[in-house]
PDB file of C-alpha atoms in Angstrom:
ATOM      1  CA  MET O   1      -8.450  38.454 -18.834  1.00  0.00           C
ATOM      2  CA  THR O   2      -5.169  37.351 -20.994  1.00  0.00           C
ATOM      3  CA  GLN O   3      -3.907  33.890 -20.927  1.00  0.00           C
ATOM      4  CA  PRO O   4      -0.739  32.941 -20.801  1.00  0.00           C
ATOM      5  CA  GLN O   5       0.950  31.938 -22.944  1.00  0.00           C
ATOM      6  CA  MET O   6       2.067  28.168 -23.241  1.00  0.00           C
ATOM      7  CA  HIS O   7       4.961  26.920 -25.640  1.00  0.00           C
ATOM      8  CA  ALA O   8       5.529  23.903 -26.499  1.00  0.00           C
ATOM      9  CA  THR O   9       8.875  22.044 -24.504  1.00  0.00           C
ATOM     10  CA  ARG O  10      11.043  19.880 -26.333  1.00  0.00           C
ATOM     11  CA  VAL O  11      11.534  16.889 -24.669  1.00  0.00           C
ATOM     12  CA  THR O  12      15.700  16.518 -24.992  1.00  0.00           C
ATOM     13  CA  VAL O  13      16.795  12.862 -23.450  1.00  0.00           C
ATOM     14  CA  TYR O  14      20.334  13.146 -22.342  1.00  0.00           C
ATOM     15  CA  THR O  15      22.793  10.433 -21.826  1.00  0.00           C
ATOM     16  CA  LYS O  16      26.046   9.740 -19.273  1.00  0.00           C
ATOM     17  CA  GLY O  17      28.440  11.698 -20.942  1.00  0.00           C
ATOM     18  CA  ASP O  18      26.829  14.246 -22.937  1.00  0.00           C
ATOM     19  CA  PHE O  19      27.360  18.140 -22.357  1.00  0.00           C
ATOM     20  CA  ALA O  20      24.526  19.831 -21.460  1.00  0.00           C
ATOM     21  CA  LEU O  21      24.166  24.681 -20.674  1.00  0.00           C
ATOM     22  CA  PHE O  22      22.297  24.945 -17.130  1.00  0.00           C
ATOM     23  CA  ARG O  23      20.994  27.559 -15.925  1.00  0.00           C
ATOM     24  CA  ASP O  24      19.539  27.121 -11.801  1.00  0.00           C
ATOM     25  CA  ALA O  25      17.073  28.875 -11.957  1.00  0.00           C
ATOM     26  CA  LYS O  26      16.436  29.783  -8.152  1.00  0.00           C
ATOM     27  CA  LYS O  27      19.643  32.247  -8.347  1.00  0.00           C
ATOM     28  CA  PHE O  28      19.469  33.488 -12.182  1.00  0.00           C
ATOM     29  CA  TRP O  29      15.499  35.078 -11.006  1.00  0.00           C
ATOM     30  CA  ALA O  30      17.539  36.594  -8.207  1.00  0.00           C
ATOM     31  CA  GLY O  31      20.089  37.926  -9.649  1.00  0.00           C
ATOM     32  CA  GLN O  32      23.055  36.078  -8.411  1.00  0.00           C
ATOM     33  CA  PRO O  33      26.120  35.742 -10.281  1.00  0.00           C
ATOM     34  CA  GLY O  34      27.692  31.345 -11.024  1.00  0.00           C
ATOM     35  CA  HIS O  35      23.077  30.517 -12.401  1.00  0.00           C
ATOM     36  CA  THR O  36      24.932  29.182 -16.316  1.00  0.00           C
ATOM     37  CA  PHE O  37      27.804  26.675 -16.762  1.00  0.00           C
ATOM     38  CA  VAL O  38      28.762  23.970 -18.424  1.00  0.00           C
ATOM     39  CA  GLY O  39      28.673  20.660 -16.719  1.00  0.00           C
ATOM     40  CA  ARG O  40      28.515  16.294 -18.070  1.00  0.00           C
ATOM     41  CA  VAL O  41      25.848  13.708 -17.648  1.00  0.00           C
ATOM     42  CA  GLU O  42      26.834  11.391 -14.908  1.00  0.00           C
ATOM     43  CA  ARG O  43      23.428  10.068 -14.551  1.00  0.00           C
ATOM     44  CA  SER O  44      19.363  10.186 -14.903  1.00  0.00           C
ATOM     45  CA  TRP O  45      16.944   9.167 -12.456  1.00  0.00           C
ATOM     46  CA  ARG O  46      13.139   9.091 -11.872  1.00  0.00           C
ATOM     47  CA  HIS O  47      11.937  11.086  -8.536  1.00  0.00           C
ATOM     48  CA  PRO O  48      10.071   9.195  -6.789  1.00  0.00           C
ATOM     49  CA  GLU O  49       6.506  11.137  -5.716  1.00  0.00           C
ATOM     50  CA  THR O  50       6.430  13.340  -8.963  1.00  0.00           C
ATOM     51  CA  ARG O  51       7.991  10.463 -11.848  1.00  0.00           C
ATOM     52  CA  LYS O  52       9.519  13.260 -13.129  1.00  0.00           C
ATOM     53  CA  VAL O  53      13.060  12.336 -14.717  1.00  0.00           C
ATOM     54  CA  LEU O  54      15.968  14.846 -13.729  1.00  0.00           C
ATOM     55  CA  TYR O  55      19.983  14.572 -13.967  1.00  0.00           C
ATOM     56  CA  ASP O  56      22.903  14.757 -12.087  1.00  0.00           C
ATOM     57  CA  LEU O  57      26.074  16.426 -13.940  1.00  0.00           C
ATOM     58  CA  VAL O  58      29.123  17.429 -12.866  1.00  0.00           C
ATOM     59  CA  GLU O  59      30.530  21.198 -13.641  1.00  0.00           C
ATOM     60  CA  LEU O  60      32.655  20.537 -16.117  1.00  0.00           C
ATOM     61  CA  SER O  61      34.868  24.510 -14.422  1.00  0.00           C
ATOM     62  CA  SER O  62      34.473  23.129 -10.833  1.00  0.00           C
ATOM     63  CA  ASN O  63      34.271  19.185 -11.144  1.00  0.00           C
ATOM     64  CA  ARG O  64      31.568  19.754  -8.362  1.00  0.00           C
ATOM     65  CA  PRO O  65      28.562  17.684  -8.646  1.00  0.00           C
ATOM     66  CA  VAL O  66      25.049  19.327  -9.495  1.00  0.00           C
ATOM     67  CA  ALA O  67      21.630  16.386  -8.051  1.00  0.00           C
ATOM     68  CA  GLY O  68      18.444  16.241  -9.082  1.00  0.00           C
ATOM     69  CA  VAL O  69      18.660  18.827 -12.291  1.00  0.00           C
ATOM     70  CA  ASP O  70      14.827  19.474 -13.944  1.00  0.00           C
ATOM     71  CA  PRO O  71      15.445  19.024 -17.649  1.00  0.00           C
ATOM     72  CA  ALA O  72      13.893  21.736 -18.493  1.00  0.00           C
ATOM     73  CA  TYR O  73      16.825  24.216 -17.846  1.00  0.00           C
ATOM     74  CA  MET O  74      19.237  22.156 -19.932  1.00  0.00           C
ATOM     75  CA  ARG O  75      19.670  22.579 -23.589  1.00  0.00           C
ATOM     76  CA  LEU O  76      22.339  19.630 -24.747  1.00  0.00           C
ATOM     77  CA  LEU O  77      25.818  21.063 -26.394  1.00  0.00           C
ATOM     78  CA  PRO O  78      26.408  19.045 -29.293  1.00  0.00           C
ATOM     79  CA  ALA O  79      29.797  18.022 -30.426  1.00  0.00           C
ATOM     80  CA  MET O  80      29.321  19.356 -34.152  1.00  0.00           C
ATOM     81  CA  ASP O  81      29.218  22.713 -32.528  1.00  0.00           C
ATOM     82  CA  ALA O  82      31.948  21.849 -30.504  1.00  0.00           C
ATOM     83  CA  MET O  83      33.735  20.637 -33.098  1.00  0.00           C
ATOM     84  CA  TYR O  84      32.347  23.214 -36.186  1.00  0.00           C
ATOM     85  CA  ASP O  85      36.016  25.887 -36.573  1.00  0.00           C
ATOM     86  CA  ILE O  86      37.644  22.468 -36.516  1.00  0.00           C
ATOM     87  CA  ASP O  87      36.118  20.794 -39.782  1.00  0.00           C
ATOM     88  CA  THR O  88      35.859  24.864 -41.521  1.00  0.00           C
ATOM     89  CA  ALA O  89      39.299  25.400 -40.596  1.00  0.00           C
ATOM     90  CA  PRO O  90      41.037  26.713 -44.276  1.00  0.00           C
ATOM     91  CA  LEU O  91      43.364  23.768 -44.300  1.00  0.00           C
ATOM     92  CA  SER O  92      44.492  25.336 -48.009  1.00  0.00           C
ATOM     93  CA  GLU O  93      45.742  28.849 -46.472  1.00  0.00           C
ATOM     94  CA  PRO O  94      49.081  28.678 -46.063  1.00  0.00           C
ATOM     95  CA  ASP O  95      49.038  31.233 -42.769  1.00  0.00           C
ATOM     96  CA  THR O  96      47.723  29.821 -39.420  1.00  0.00           C
ATOM     97  CA  GLY O  97      46.348  33.095 -38.088  1.00  0.00           C
ATOM     98  CA  ALA O  98      43.121  32.300 -40.738  1.00  0.00           C
ATOM     99  CA  MET O  99      42.180  29.476 -37.720  1.00  0.00           C
ATOM    100  CA  THR O 100      41.177  29.277 -34.728  1.00  0.00           C
ATOM    101  CA  PRO O 101      43.539  28.413 -32.255  1.00  0.00           C
ATOM    102  CA  ALA O 102      41.730  24.879 -31.782  1.00  0.00           C
ATOM    103  CA  ALA O 103      42.054  23.496 -34.842  1.00  0.00           C
ATOM    104  CA  VAL O 104      45.192  24.705 -35.325  1.00  0.00           C
ATOM    105  CA  ALA O 105      46.431  22.940 -32.012  1.00  0.00           C
ATOM    106  CA  TRP O 106      43.800  19.709 -33.607  1.00  0.00           C
ATOM    107  CA  LEU O 107      46.184  19.917 -36.555  1.00  0.00           C
ATOM    108  CA  ARG O 108      49.255  19.944 -34.910  1.00  0.00           C
ATOM    109  CA  GLN O 109      48.248  16.780 -32.053  1.00  0.00           C
ATOM    110  CA  HIS O 110      46.853  15.393 -35.598  1.00  0.00           C
ATOM    111  CA  LEU O 111      50.347  15.675 -37.663  1.00  0.00           C
ATOM    112  CA  VAL O 112      52.112  15.037 -34.306  1.00  0.00           C
ATOM    113  CA  GLN O 113      50.408  11.340 -33.726  1.00  0.00           C
ATOM    114  CA  GLY O 114      52.453  10.367 -37.120  1.00  0.00           C
ATOM    115  CA  ALA O 115      49.444  10.235 -39.099  1.00  0.00           C
ATOM    116  CA  ALA O 116      50.310  10.826 -43.063  1.00  0.00           C
ATOM    117  CA  THR O 117      46.765  11.951 -44.446  1.00  0.00           C
ATOM    118  CA  LEU O 118      44.138  14.421 -42.760  1.00  0.00           C
ATOM    119  CA  PRO O 119      41.071  13.393 -42.617  1.00  0.00           C
ATOM    120  CA  ALA O 120      38.861  14.601 -45.531  1.00  0.00           C
ATOM    121  CA  GLN O 121      37.041  17.406 -44.360  1.00  0.00           C
ATOM    122  CA  ARG O 122      33.619  17.828 -43.801  1.00  0.00           C
TER     123      ARG O 122
END
């Protein structure tokens, strides 16, 4: 009989306000809908019996609180990924159709605020 392979798990520490993708493992394995969603971290705490760190989230789409989330089923959603389309927007293009809607929205908002210059492109 072969032994199951164990994969090293990376430990991510989440802080209040972080955005994370969460998968409800019970719903996922049961084939139920709504098993994966984006949440905002509200707090972390240690389970009194297992001493494992758990997280309380707020599901962004419904504002529903989700308590006692195991971080093994969470993945951090870095700001860099959310802002990539804005950071790489082709500002030299005359056609705004070449930019994503998020980049155009950010650009319009920034210009409406009366900024004389745009921030340096990264």
